[in-house]
PDB file of C-alpha atoms in Angstrom:
ATOM      1  CA  MET A 302       0.000   0.000   0.000  1.00 54.00           C
ATOM      2  CA  ASP A 303       1.101   3.565  -0.693  1.00 55.00           C
ATOM      3  CA  TRP A 304       0.717   4.802   2.881  1.00 57.00           C
ATOM      4  CA  GLN A 305       1.094   8.425   1.809  1.00 61.00           C
ATOM      5  CA  PHE A 306      -2.490   8.320   0.574  1.00 68.00           C
ATOM      6  CA  LEU A 307      -3.597   8.386   4.245  1.00 69.00           C
ATOM      7  CA  GLN A 308      -2.644  12.050   4.369  1.00 72.00           C
ATOM      8  CA  LYS A 309      -5.468  12.739   1.923  1.00 77.00           C
ATOM      9  CA  LEU A 310      -8.105  11.172   4.185  1.00 82.00           C
ATOM     10  CA  THR A 311     -10.078  12.591   7.071  1.00 85.00           C
ATOM     11  CA  ILE A 312      -9.027  11.599  10.591  1.00 88.00           C
ATOM     12  CA  ILE A 313     -11.957   9.174  10.871  1.00 89.00           C
ATOM     13  CA  GLN A 314     -11.106   7.573   7.526  1.00 88.00           C
ATOM     14  CA  GLN A 315      -7.465   7.230   8.576  1.00 86.00           C
ATOM     15  CA  ILE A 316      -8.479   5.532  11.824  1.00 89.00           C
ATOM     16  CA  ALA A 317     -10.826   3.182   9.947  1.00 91.00           C
ATOM     17  CA  VAL A 318      -8.173   2.140   7.413  1.00 90.00           C
ATOM     18  CA  ILE A 319      -5.406   1.652   9.986  1.00 86.00           C
ATOM     19  CA  ALA A 320      -7.672  -0.194  12.455  1.00 91.00           C
ATOM     20  CA  LEU A 321      -9.043  -2.520   9.765  1.00 93.00           C
ATOM     21  CA  SER A 322      -5.539  -3.162   8.408  1.00 89.00           C
ATOM     22  CA  VAL A 323      -4.084  -3.953  11.831  1.00 86.00           C
ATOM     23  CA  LEU A 324      -7.017  -6.193  12.791  1.00 91.00           C
ATOM     24  CA  GLY A 325      -6.842  -8.030   9.473  1.00 94.00           C
ATOM     25  CA  ILE A 326      -3.089  -8.529   9.752  1.00 87.00           C
ATOM     26  CA  ILE A 327      -3.296  -9.826  13.327  1.00 87.00           C
ATOM     27  CA  TYR A 328      -6.021 -12.339  12.473  1.00 93.00           C
ATOM     28  CA  SER A 329      -4.224 -13.426   9.290  1.00 94.00           C
ATOM     29  CA  ILE A 330      -1.226 -14.336  11.437  1.00 90.00           C
ATOM     30  CA  ILE A 331      -3.325 -15.970  14.162  1.00 92.00           C
ATOM     31  CA  LEU A 332      -5.578 -17.954  11.805  1.00 96.00           C
ATOM     32  CA  HIS A 333      -2.455 -19.411  10.201  1.00 95.00           C
ATOM     33  CA  GLU A 334      -1.582 -21.045  13.526  1.00 94.00           C
ATOM     34  CA  ILE A 335      -5.151 -22.030  14.417  1.00 96.00           C
ATOM     35  CA  ALA A 336      -5.376 -23.841  11.069  1.00 97.00           C
ATOM     36  CA  HIS A 337      -2.393 -26.002  12.056  1.00 97.00           C
ATOM     37  CA  GLY A 338      -4.175 -26.916  15.280  1.00 97.00           C
ATOM     38  CA  TYR A 339      -7.462 -27.869  13.619  1.00 97.00           C
ATOM     39  CA  ALA A 340      -5.654 -29.887  10.948  1.00 98.00           C
ATOM     40  CA  ALA A 341      -3.785 -31.750  13.686  1.00 97.00           C
ATOM     41  CA  LEU A 342      -7.060 -32.419  15.507  1.00 97.00           C
ATOM     42  CA  LEU A 343      -8.536 -33.920  12.338  1.00 97.00           C
ATOM     43  CA  GLY A 344      -5.430 -36.084  12.066  1.00 97.00           C
ATOM     44  CA  GLY A 345      -5.763 -37.435  15.600  1.00 96.00           C
ATOM     45  CA  ASP A 346      -3.645 -35.012  17.662  1.00 96.00           C
ATOM     46  CA  ASP A 347      -5.594 -33.019  20.243  1.00 96.00           C
ATOM     47  CA  THR A 348      -2.569 -31.296  21.812  1.00 96.00           C
ATOM     48  CA  ALA A 349      -3.575 -27.831  20.615  1.00 95.00           C
ATOM     49  CA  LYS A 350      -7.160 -28.365  21.764  1.00 94.00           C
ATOM     50  CA  ARG A 351      -6.100 -29.488  25.243  1.00 95.00           C
ATOM     51  CA  MET A 352      -3.866 -26.432  25.570  1.00 94.00           C
ATOM     52  CA  GLY A 353      -6.644 -24.045  24.550  1.00 92.00           C
ATOM     53  CA  ARG A 354      -4.958 -23.043  21.303  1.00 93.00           C
ATOM     54  CA  LEU A 355      -7.957 -23.614  19.025  1.00 93.00           C
ATOM     55  CA  SER A 356      -9.584 -20.488  20.433  1.00 93.00           C
ATOM     56  CA  PHE A 357     -10.247 -17.487  18.196  1.00 90.00           C
ATOM     57  CA  ASN A 358      -9.388 -15.247  21.137  1.00 90.00           C
ATOM     58  CA  PRO A 359      -6.260 -13.458  19.870  1.00 86.00           C
ATOM     59  CA  ILE A 360      -4.805 -13.146  23.374  1.00 86.00           C
ATOM     60  CA  ARG A 361      -4.132 -16.902  23.415  1.00 89.00           C
ATOM     61  CA  HIS A 362      -2.003 -16.668  20.287  1.00 90.00           C
ATOM     62  CA  VAL A 363      -0.387 -13.240  20.423  1.00 82.00           C
ATOM     63  CA  ASP A 364       3.383 -13.022  20.413  1.00 83.00           C
ATOM     64  CA  LEU A 365       4.226  -9.572  21.767  1.00 82.00           C
ATOM     65  CA  VAL A 366       6.936  -8.909  19.192  1.00 81.00           C
ATOM     66  CA  GLY A 367       5.739 -10.923  16.197  1.00 79.00           C
ATOM     67  CA  THR A 368       2.018 -10.149  16.361  1.00 79.00           C
ATOM     68  CA  LEU A 369       1.926  -6.611  17.766  1.00 81.00           C
ATOM     69  CA  ILE A 370       5.183  -4.669  17.914  1.00 84.00           C
ATOM     70  CA  LEU A 371       6.693  -5.682  14.559  1.00 78.00           C
ATOM     71  CA  PRO A 372       3.658  -5.358  12.239  1.00 78.00           C
ATOM     72  CA  GLY A 373       2.333  -2.356  14.160  1.00 78.00           C
ATOM     73  CA  GLY A 374       5.717  -0.655  14.023  1.00 80.00           C
ATOM     74  CA  ILE A 375       6.057  -1.264  10.284  1.00 76.00           C
ATOM     75  CA  ILE A 376       2.601   0.195   9.637  1.00 75.00           C
ATOM     76  CA  LEU A 377       3.485   3.229  11.777  1.00 78.00           C
ATOM     77  CA  LEU A 378       6.753   3.779   9.901  1.00 77.00           C
ATOM     78  CA  ASN A 379       5.020   3.401   6.555  1.00 73.00           C
ATOM     79  CA  THR A 380       2.385   5.926   7.606  1.00 71.00           C
ATOM     80  CA  ILE A 381       4.802   8.530   8.973  1.00 75.00           C
ATOM     81  CA  LEU A 382       7.614   8.170   6.442  1.00 70.00           C
ATOM     82  CA  GLY A 383       5.539   7.255   3.394  1.00 67.00           C
ATOM     83  CA  GLN A 384       7.478   4.017   2.925  1.00 64.00           C
ATOM     84  CA  ASN A 385       6.253   0.678   1.574  1.00 66.00           C
ATOM     85  CA  ILE A 386       8.062  -1.736   3.876  1.00 68.00           C
ATOM     86  CA  PRO A 387       6.385  -5.184   3.621  1.00 71.00           C
ATOM     87  CA  VAL A 388       4.275  -5.887   6.709  1.00 70.00           C
ATOM     88  CA  PHE A 389       4.819  -9.306   8.279  1.00 70.00           C
ATOM     89  CA  GLY A 390       4.833 -11.060  11.638  1.00 73.00           C
ATOM     90  CA  TRP A 391       4.133 -14.272  13.499  1.00 79.00           C
ATOM     91  CA  ALA A 392       2.056 -15.709  16.334  1.00 84.00           C
ATOM     92  CA  LYS A 393       2.922 -18.233  19.036  1.00 88.00           C
ATOM     93  CA  PRO A 394       3.348 -21.586  17.249  1.00 89.00           C
ATOM     94  CA  VAL A 395       0.479 -23.980  17.893  1.00 92.00           C
ATOM     95  CA  PRO A 396       1.809 -27.156  19.577  1.00 93.00           C
ATOM     96  CA  VAL A 397       1.547 -30.285  17.434  1.00 94.00           C
ATOM     97  CA  SER A 398       2.661 -33.792  18.462  1.00 94.00           C
ATOM     98  CA  PRO A 399       3.502 -35.652  15.223  1.00 91.00           C
ATOM     99  CA  MET A 400       3.550 -38.985  17.073  1.00 92.00           C
ATOM    100  CA  ASN A 401      -0.187 -38.601  17.724  1.00 95.00           C
ATOM    101  CA  LEU A 402      -1.024 -38.179  14.043  1.00 95.00           C
ATOM    102  CA  ARG A 403      -2.366 -41.253  12.297  1.00 93.00           C
ATOM    103  CA  THR A 404      -0.362 -41.067   9.055  1.00 92.00           C
ATOM    104  CA  LYS A 405       2.349 -39.040   7.324  1.00 88.00           C
ATOM    105  CA  LYS A 406      -0.406 -37.629   5.129  1.00 93.00           C
ATOM    106  CA  ASP A 407      -1.891 -36.066   8.245  1.00 96.00           C
ATOM    107  CA  LEU A 408       1.456 -34.415   8.968  1.00 95.00           C
ATOM    108  CA  ALA A 409       1.546 -33.101   5.399  1.00 96.00           C
ATOM    109  CA  PHE A 410      -1.946 -31.652   5.818  1.00 97.00           C
ATOM    110  CA  VAL A 411      -0.989 -30.018   9.119  1.00 97.00           C
ATOM    111  CA  SER A 412       2.064 -28.474   7.453  1.00 97.00           C
ATOM    112  CA  LEU A 413       0.045 -26.944   4.619  1.00 97.00           C
ATOM    113  CA  ALA A 414      -3.025 -25.905   6.636  1.00 98.00           C
ATOM    114  CA  GLY A 415      -1.598 -22.501   7.532  1.00 97.00           C
ATOM    115  CA  VAL A 416      -0.646 -21.438   4.009  1.00 98.00           C
ATOM    116  CA  ILE A 417      -3.950 -22.763   2.646  1.00 98.00           C
ATOM    117  CA  THR A 418      -5.727 -20.545   5.175  1.00 98.00           C
ATOM    118  CA  ASN A 419      -3.682 -17.496   4.195  1.00 98.00           C
ATOM    119  CA  PHE A 420      -4.353 -18.152   0.515  1.00 98.00           C
ATOM    120  CA  ALA A 421      -8.088 -18.345   1.298  1.00 99.00           C
ATOM    121  CA  ILE A 422      -7.873 -14.991   3.121  1.00 98.00           C
ATOM    122  CA  LEU A 423      -6.120 -13.516   0.073  1.00 98.00           C
ATOM    123  CA  LEU A 424      -8.971 -14.696  -2.167  1.00 98.00           C
ATOM    124  CA  LEU A 425     -11.489 -13.230   0.302  1.00 98.00           C
ATOM    125  CA  MET A 426      -9.713  -9.856   0.165  1.00 98.00           C
ATOM    126  CA  LEU A 427      -9.804  -9.886  -3.644  1.00 98.00           C
ATOM    127  CA  LEU A 428     -13.532 -10.636  -3.498  1.00 98.00           C
ATOM    128  CA  LEU A 429     -14.114  -7.773  -1.035  1.00 97.00           C
ATOM    129  CA  ILE A 430     -12.117  -5.401  -3.240  1.00 96.00           C
ATOM    130  CA  PHE A 431     -14.294  -6.342  -6.209  1.00 96.00           C
ATOM    131  CA  ILE A 432     -17.520  -5.912  -4.194  1.00 96.00           C
ATOM    132  CA  PHE A 433     -16.504  -2.494  -2.832  1.00 95.00           C
ATOM    133  CA  VAL A 434     -15.278  -1.260  -6.219  1.00 94.00           C
ATOM    134  CA  LYS A 435     -18.486  -2.383  -7.880  1.00 93.00           C
ATOM    135  CA  PHE A 436     -21.150  -1.672  -5.281  1.00 94.00           C
ATOM    136  CA  PHE A 437     -19.716   0.586  -2.539  1.00 93.00           C
ATOM    137  CA  PRO A 438     -17.515   3.160  -4.313  1.00 87.00           C
ATOM    138  CA  ALA A 439     -18.244   5.731  -1.574  1.00 86.00           C
ATOM    139  CA  ALA A 440     -16.188   3.579   0.822  1.00 88.00           C
ATOM    140  CA  TRP A 441     -13.269   3.406  -1.608  1.00 87.00           C
ATOM    141  CA  PHE A 442     -10.721   4.172   1.119  1.00 87.00           C
ATOM    142  CA  LEU A 443     -11.412   0.813   2.808  1.00 92.00           C
ATOM    143  CA  ILE A 444     -10.161  -0.911  -0.332  1.00 93.00           C
ATOM    144  CA  TYR A 445      -6.638   0.094   0.690  1.00 90.00           C
ATOM    145  CA  ALA A 446      -7.027  -1.915   3.897  1.00 93.00           C
ATOM    146  CA  PHE A 447      -8.151  -4.971   1.919  1.00 96.00           C
ATOM    147  CA  ILE A 448      -5.171  -4.557  -0.436  1.00 94.00           C
ATOM    148  CA  THR A 449      -2.818  -4.384   2.553  1.00 90.00           C
ATOM    149  CA  ILE A 450      -4.300  -7.478   4.195  1.00 95.00           C
ATOM    150  CA  GLY A 451      -4.113  -9.346   0.898  1.00 96.00           C
ATOM    151  CA  GLY A 452      -0.456  -8.363   0.512  1.00 93.00           C
ATOM    152  CA  VAL A 453       0.387  -9.581   4.012  1.00 91.00           C
ATOM    153  CA  ASN A 454      -1.197 -12.948   3.248  1.00 96.00           C
ATOM    154  CA  ILE A 455       0.886 -13.216   0.082  1.00 96.00           C
ATOM    155  CA  ILE A 456       3.983 -12.724   2.234  1.00 92.00           C
ATOM    156  CA  LEU A 457       2.777 -15.364   4.706  1.00 94.00           C
ATOM    157  CA  VAL A 458       2.091 -17.877   1.925  1.00 97.00           C
ATOM    158  CA  VAL A 459       5.293 -17.351  -0.051  1.00 96.00           C
ATOM    159  CA  PHE A 460       7.563 -17.214   2.997  1.00 92.00           C
ATOM    160  CA  ASN A 461       6.069 -20.247   4.711  1.00 95.00           C
ATOM    161  CA  ILE A 462       6.182 -22.534   1.662  1.00 97.00           C
ATOM    162  CA  LEU A 463       9.958 -22.150   1.392  1.00 95.00           C
ATOM    163  CA  PRO A 464      11.414 -25.655   1.965  1.00 96.00           C
ATOM    164  CA  LEU A 465      13.700 -24.458   4.753  1.00 95.00           C
ATOM    165  CA  PRO A 466      13.423 -25.081   8.508  1.00 93.00           C
ATOM    166  CA  PRO A 467      11.507 -24.178  10.563  1.00 90.00           C
ATOM    167  CA  LEU A 468       8.962 -23.191   7.898  1.00 93.00           C
ATOM    168  CA  ASP A 469       5.858 -25.081   6.805  1.00 96.00           C
ATOM    169  CA  GLY A 470       7.353 -25.936   3.423  1.00 97.00           C
ATOM    170  CA  TYR A 471      10.182 -27.809   5.125  1.00 96.00           C
ATOM    171  CA  ASN A 472       7.798 -29.714   7.398  1.00 95.00           C
ATOM    172  CA  PHE A 473       5.720 -30.672   4.367  1.00 97.00           C
ATOM    173  CA  LEU A 474       8.842 -31.878   2.557  1.00 96.00           C
ATOM    174  CA  ILE A 475       9.860 -34.010   5.542  1.00 94.00           C
ATOM    175  CA  SER A 476       6.393 -35.568   5.639  1.00 94.00           C
ATOM    176  CA  VAL A 477       6.349 -36.658   1.978  1.00 95.00           C
ATOM    177  CA  LEU A 478       9.981 -37.695   1.406  1.00 95.00           C
ATOM    178  CA  PRO A 479      11.208 -41.268   1.934  1.00 94.00           C
ATOM    179  CA  ASN A 480      12.625 -41.775   5.421  1.00 93.00           C
ATOM    180  CA  ASP A 481      16.273 -41.867   4.327  1.00 96.00           C
ATOM    181  CA  LYS A 482      15.998 -38.524   2.521  1.00 95.00           C
ATOM    182  CA  ALA A 483      14.035 -36.990   5.401  1.00 94.00           C
ATOM    183  CA  VAL A 484      16.750 -38.114   7.833  1.00 95.00           C
ATOM    184  CA  PHE A 485      19.413 -36.574   5.576  1.00 96.00           C
ATOM    185  CA  LEU A 486      17.617 -33.216   5.649  1.00 95.00           C
ATOM    186  CA  GLU A 487      17.206 -33.393   9.414  1.00 95.00           C
ATOM    187  CA  LYS A 488      20.939 -34.018   9.821  1.00 95.00           C
ATOM    188  CA  ASN A 489      21.643 -30.892   7.774  1.00 96.00           C
ATOM    189  CA  LYS A 490      18.937 -28.789   9.416  1.00 95.00           C
ATOM    190  CA  MET A 491      21.347 -26.172  10.752  1.00 95.00           C
ATOM    191  CA  ILE A 492      22.792 -25.555   7.288  1.00 97.00           C
ATOM    192  CA  LEU A 493      19.315 -25.171   5.796  1.00 96.00           C
ATOM    193  CA  THR A 494      18.336 -22.783   8.585  1.00 93.00           C
ATOM    194  CA  GLY A 495      21.464 -20.778   7.806  1.00 94.00           C
ATOM    195  CA  ILE A 496      20.342 -20.503   4.182  1.00 95.00           C
ATOM    196  CA  LEU A 497      16.994 -19.115   5.358  1.00 89.00           C
ATOM    197  CA  LEU A 498      18.688 -16.543   7.579  1.00 86.00           C
ATOM    198  CA  ALA A 499      20.941 -15.513   4.691  1.00 90.00           C
ATOM    199  CA  LEU A 500      17.916 -15.003   2.437  1.00 88.00           C
ATOM    200  CA  VAL A 501      16.289 -12.812   5.083  1.00 80.00           C
ATOM    201  CA  PHE A 502      19.241 -10.694   6.188  1.00 79.00           C
ATOM    202  CA  LEU A 503      20.778 -10.249   2.735  1.00 84.00           C
ATOM    203  CA  GLY A 504      17.464  -9.015   1.375  1.00 79.00           C
ATOM    204  CA  LEU A 505      17.277 -11.807  -1.194  1.00 88.00           C
ATOM    205  CA  LEU A 506      13.640 -12.594  -0.472  1.00 85.00           C
ATOM    206  CA  LYS A 507      12.639  -9.665  -2.673  1.00 85.00           C
ATOM    207  CA  TYR A 508      13.588 -11.763  -5.687  1.00 91.00           C
ATOM    208  CA  ILE A 509      11.062 -14.364  -4.566  1.00 92.00           C
ATOM    209  CA  TYR A 510       8.314 -11.940  -3.570  1.00 90.00           C
ATOM    210  CA  GLY A 511       8.798  -9.640  -6.557  1.00 92.00           C
ATOM    211  CA  PRO A 512       7.180 -11.766  -9.297  1.00 95.00           C
ATOM    212  CA  VAL A 513       4.300 -12.722  -6.977  1.00 96.00           C
ATOM    213  CA  PHE A 514       3.543  -9.096  -6.098  1.00 94.00           C
ATOM    214  CA  ASN A 515       3.753  -8.168  -9.777  1.00 95.00           C
ATOM    215  CA  LEU A 516       1.010 -10.714 -10.443  1.00 97.00           C
ATOM    216  CA  TYR A 517      -0.970  -9.352  -7.470  1.00 97.00           C
ATOM    217  CA  GLU A 518      -0.741  -5.855  -8.947  1.00 95.00           C
ATOM    218  CA  ILE A 519      -1.985  -7.090 -12.326  1.00 97.00           C
ATOM    219  CA  VAL A 520      -4.992  -8.768 -10.676  1.00 97.00           C
ATOM    220  CA  LEU A 521      -5.723  -5.661  -8.577  1.00 96.00           C
ATOM    221  CA  ASN A 522      -5.588  -3.369 -11.611  1.00 94.00           C
ATOM    222  CA  ALA A 523      -7.991  -5.651 -13.452  1.00 96.00           C
ATOM    223  CA  ILE A 524     -10.433  -5.545 -10.517  1.00 95.00           C
ATOM    224  CA  LEU A 525     -10.142  -1.776 -10.066  1.00 91.00           C
ATOM    225  CA  LYS A 526     -10.929  -1.234 -13.749  1.00 91.00           C
ATOM    226  CA  THR A 527     -14.307  -2.943 -13.262  1.00 89.00           C
ATOM    227  CA  GLY A 528     -15.425   0.123 -11.310  1.00 76.00           C
ATOM    228  CA  ALA A 529     -14.321   2.583 -13.950  1.00 64.00           C
TER     229      ALA A 529
END
Protein backbone atom coordinates (compact mmCIF):
# COMPACT_ATOMS: atom_id res chain seq x y z
CA MET A 1 0.00 0.00 0.00
CA ASP A 2 1.10 3.56 -0.69
CA TRP A 3 0.72 4.80 2.88
CA GLN A 4 1.09 8.42 1.81
CA PHE A 5 -2.49 8.32 0.57
CA LEU A 6 -3.60 8.39 4.24
CA GLN A 7 -2.64 12.05 4.37
CA LYS A 8 -5.47 12.74 1.92
CA LEU A 9 -8.11 11.17 4.18
CA THR A 10 -10.08 12.59 7.07
CA ILE A 11 -9.03 11.60 10.59
CA ILE A 12 -11.96 9.17 10.87
CA GLN A 13 -11.11 7.57 7.53
CA GLN A 14 -7.46 7.23 8.58
CA ILE A 15 -8.48 5.53 11.82
CA ALA A 16 -10.83 3.18 9.95
CA VAL A 17 -8.17 2.14 7.41
CA ILE A 18 -5.41 1.65 9.99
CA ALA A 19 -7.67 -0.19 12.45
CA LEU A 20 -9.04 -2.52 9.76
CA SER A 21 -5.54 -3.16 8.41
CA VAL A 22 -4.08 -3.95 11.83
CA LEU A 23 -7.02 -6.19 12.79
CA GLY A 24 -6.84 -8.03 9.47
CA ILE A 25 -3.09 -8.53 9.75
CA ILE A 26 -3.30 -9.83 13.33
CA TYR A 27 -6.02 -12.34 12.47
CA SER A 28 -4.22 -13.43 9.29
CA ILE A 29 -1.23 -14.34 11.44
CA ILE A 30 -3.32 -15.97 14.16
CA LEU A 31 -5.58 -17.95 11.81
CA HIS A 32 -2.45 -19.41 10.20
CA GLU A 33 -1.58 -21.04 13.53
CA ILE A 34 -5.15 -22.03 14.42
CA ALA A 35 -5.38 -23.84 11.07
CA HIS A 36 -2.39 -26.00 12.06
CA GLY A 37 -4.17 -26.92 15.28
CA TYR A 38 -7.46 -27.87 13.62
CA ALA A 39 -5.65 -29.89 10.95
CA ALA A 40 -3.78 -31.75 13.69
CA LEU A 41 -7.06 -32.42 15.51
CA LEU A 42 -8.54 -33.92 12.34
CA GLY A 43 -5.43 -36.08 12.07
CA GLY A 44 -5.76 -37.43 15.60
CA ASP A 45 -3.64 -35.01 17.66
CA ASP A 46 -5.59 -33.02 20.24
CA THR A 47 -2.57 -31.30 21.81
CA ALA A 48 -3.57 -27.83 20.61
CA LYS A 49 -7.16 -28.36 21.76
CA ARG A 50 -6.10 -29.49 25.24
CA MET A 51 -3.87 -26.43 25.57
CA GLY A 52 -6.64 -24.05 24.55
CA ARG A 53 -4.96 -23.04 21.30
CA LEU A 54 -7.96 -23.61 19.02
CA SER A 55 -9.58 -20.49 20.43
CA PHE A 56 -10.25 -17.49 18.20
CA ASN A 57 -9.39 -15.25 21.14
CA PRO A 58 -6.26 -13.46 19.87
CA ILE A 59 -4.80 -13.15 23.37
CA ARG A 60 -4.13 -16.90 23.41
CA HIS A 61 -2.00 -16.67 20.29
CA VAL A 62 -0.39 -13.24 20.42
CA ASP A 63 3.38 -13.02 20.41
CA LEU A 64 4.23 -9.57 21.77
CA VAL A 65 6.94 -8.91 19.19
CA GLY A 66 5.74 -10.92 16.20
CA THR A 67 2.02 -10.15 16.36
CA LEU A 68 1.93 -6.61 17.77
CA ILE A 69 5.18 -4.67 17.91
CA LEU A 70 6.69 -5.68 14.56
CA PRO A 71 3.66 -5.36 12.24
CA GLY A 72 2.33 -2.36 14.16
CA GLY A 73 5.72 -0.65 14.02
CA ILE A 74 6.06 -1.26 10.28
CA ILE A 75 2.60 0.19 9.64
CA LEU A 76 3.49 3.23 11.78
CA LEU A 77 6.75 3.78 9.90
CA ASN A 78 5.02 3.40 6.56
CA THR A 79 2.38 5.93 7.61
CA ILE A 80 4.80 8.53 8.97
CA LEU A 81 7.61 8.17 6.44
CA GLY A 82 5.54 7.26 3.39
CA GLN A 83 7.48 4.02 2.93
CA ASN A 84 6.25 0.68 1.57
CA ILE A 85 8.06 -1.74 3.88
CA PRO A 86 6.38 -5.18 3.62
CA VAL A 87 4.28 -5.89 6.71
CA PHE A 88 4.82 -9.31 8.28
CA GLY A 89 4.83 -11.06 11.64
CA TRP A 90 4.13 -14.27 13.50
CA ALA A 91 2.06 -15.71 16.33
CA LYS A 92 2.92 -18.23 19.04
CA PRO A 93 3.35 -21.59 17.25
CA VAL A 94 0.48 -23.98 17.89
CA PRO A 95 1.81 -27.16 19.58
CA VAL A 96 1.55 -30.28 17.43
CA SER A 97 2.66 -33.79 18.46
CA PRO A 98 3.50 -35.65 15.22
CA MET A 99 3.55 -38.99 17.07
CA ASN A 100 -0.19 -38.60 17.72
CA LEU A 101 -1.02 -38.18 14.04
CA ARG A 102 -2.37 -41.25 12.30
CA THR A 103 -0.36 -41.07 9.06
CA LYS A 104 2.35 -39.04 7.32
CA LYS A 105 -0.41 -37.63 5.13
CA ASP A 106 -1.89 -36.07 8.24
CA LEU A 107 1.46 -34.41 8.97
CA ALA A 108 1.55 -33.10 5.40
CA PHE A 109 -1.95 -31.65 5.82
CA VAL A 110 -0.99 -30.02 9.12
CA SER A 111 2.06 -28.47 7.45
CA LEU A 112 0.04 -26.94 4.62
CA ALA A 113 -3.03 -25.90 6.64
CA GLY A 114 -1.60 -22.50 7.53
CA VAL A 115 -0.65 -21.44 4.01
CA ILE A 116 -3.95 -22.76 2.65
CA THR A 117 -5.73 -20.55 5.18
CA ASN A 118 -3.68 -17.50 4.20
CA PHE A 119 -4.35 -18.15 0.51
CA ALA A 120 -8.09 -18.35 1.30
CA ILE A 121 -7.87 -14.99 3.12
CA LEU A 122 -6.12 -13.52 0.07
CA LEU A 123 -8.97 -14.70 -2.17
CA LEU A 124 -11.49 -13.23 0.30
CA MET A 125 -9.71 -9.86 0.17
CA LEU A 126 -9.80 -9.89 -3.64
CA LEU A 127 -13.53 -10.64 -3.50
CA LEU A 128 -14.11 -7.77 -1.04
CA ILE A 129 -12.12 -5.40 -3.24
CA PHE A 130 -14.29 -6.34 -6.21
CA ILE A 131 -17.52 -5.91 -4.19
CA PHE A 132 -16.50 -2.49 -2.83
CA VAL A 133 -15.28 -1.26 -6.22
CA LYS A 134 -18.49 -2.38 -7.88
CA PHE A 135 -21.15 -1.67 -5.28
CA PHE A 136 -19.72 0.59 -2.54
CA PRO A 137 -17.52 3.16 -4.31
CA ALA A 138 -18.24 5.73 -1.57
CA ALA A 139 -16.19 3.58 0.82
CA TRP A 140 -13.27 3.41 -1.61
CA PHE A 141 -10.72 4.17 1.12
CA LEU A 142 -11.41 0.81 2.81
CA ILE A 143 -10.16 -0.91 -0.33
CA TYR A 144 -6.64 0.09 0.69
CA ALA A 145 -7.03 -1.91 3.90
CA PHE A 146 -8.15 -4.97 1.92
CA ILE A 147 -5.17 -4.56 -0.44
CA THR A 148 -2.82 -4.38 2.55
CA ILE A 149 -4.30 -7.48 4.20
CA GLY A 150 -4.11 -9.35 0.90
CA GLY A 151 -0.46 -8.36 0.51
CA VAL A 152 0.39 -9.58 4.01
CA ASN A 153 -1.20 -12.95 3.25
CA ILE A 154 0.89 -13.22 0.08
CA ILE A 155 3.98 -12.72 2.23
CA LEU A 156 2.78 -15.36 4.71
CA VAL A 157 2.09 -17.88 1.93
CA VAL A 158 5.29 -17.35 -0.05
CA PHE A 159 7.56 -17.21 3.00
CA ASN A 160 6.07 -20.25 4.71
CA ILE A 161 6.18 -22.53 1.66
CA LEU A 162 9.96 -22.15 1.39
CA PRO A 163 11.41 -25.65 1.97
CA LEU A 164 13.70 -24.46 4.75
CA PRO A 165 13.42 -25.08 8.51
CA PRO A 166 11.51 -24.18 10.56
CA LEU A 167 8.96 -23.19 7.90
CA ASP A 168 5.86 -25.08 6.81
CA GLY A 169 7.35 -25.94 3.42
CA TYR A 170 10.18 -27.81 5.12
CA ASN A 171 7.80 -29.71 7.40
CA PHE A 172 5.72 -30.67 4.37
CA LEU A 173 8.84 -31.88 2.56
CA ILE A 174 9.86 -34.01 5.54
CA SER A 175 6.39 -35.57 5.64
CA VAL A 176 6.35 -36.66 1.98
CA LEU A 177 9.98 -37.70 1.41
CA PRO A 178 11.21 -41.27 1.93
CA ASN A 179 12.62 -41.77 5.42
CA ASP A 180 16.27 -41.87 4.33
CA LYS A 181 16.00 -38.52 2.52
CA ALA A 182 14.04 -36.99 5.40
CA VAL A 183 16.75 -38.11 7.83
CA PHE A 184 19.41 -36.57 5.58
CA LEU A 185 17.62 -33.22 5.65
CA GLU A 186 17.21 -33.39 9.41
CA LYS A 187 20.94 -34.02 9.82
CA ASN A 188 21.64 -30.89 7.77
CA LYS A 189 18.94 -28.79 9.42
CA MET A 190 21.35 -26.17 10.75
CA ILE A 191 22.79 -25.55 7.29
CA LEU A 192 19.32 -25.17 5.80
CA THR A 193 18.34 -22.78 8.59
CA GLY A 194 21.46 -20.78 7.81
CA ILE A 195 20.34 -20.50 4.18
CA LEU A 196 16.99 -19.11 5.36
CA LEU A 197 18.69 -16.54 7.58
CA ALA A 198 20.94 -15.51 4.69
CA LEU A 199 17.92 -15.00 2.44
CA VAL A 200 16.29 -12.81 5.08
CA PHE A 201 19.24 -10.69 6.19
CA LEU A 202 20.78 -10.25 2.74
CA GLY A 203 17.46 -9.01 1.37
CA LEU A 204 17.28 -11.81 -1.19
CA LEU A 205 13.64 -12.59 -0.47
CA LYS A 206 12.64 -9.67 -2.67
CA TYR A 207 13.59 -11.76 -5.69
CA ILE A 208 11.06 -14.36 -4.57
CA TYR A 209 8.31 -11.94 -3.57
CA GLY A 210 8.80 -9.64 -6.56
CA PRO A 211 7.18 -11.77 -9.30
CA VAL A 212 4.30 -12.72 -6.98
CA PHE A 213 3.54 -9.10 -6.10
CA ASN A 214 3.75 -8.17 -9.78
CA LEU A 215 1.01 -10.71 -10.44
CA TYR A 216 -0.97 -9.35 -7.47
CA GLU A 217 -0.74 -5.86 -8.95
CA ILE A 218 -1.98 -7.09 -12.33
CA VAL A 219 -4.99 -8.77 -10.68
CA LEU A 220 -5.72 -5.66 -8.58
CA ASN A 221 -5.59 -3.37 -11.61
CA ALA A 222 -7.99 -5.65 -13.45
CA ILE A 223 -10.43 -5.55 -10.52
CA LEU A 224 -10.14 -1.78 -10.07
CA LYS A 225 -10.93 -1.23 -13.75
CA THR A 226 -14.31 -2.94 -13.26
CA GLY A 227 -15.43 0.12 -11.31
CA ALA A 228 -14.32 2.58 -13.95
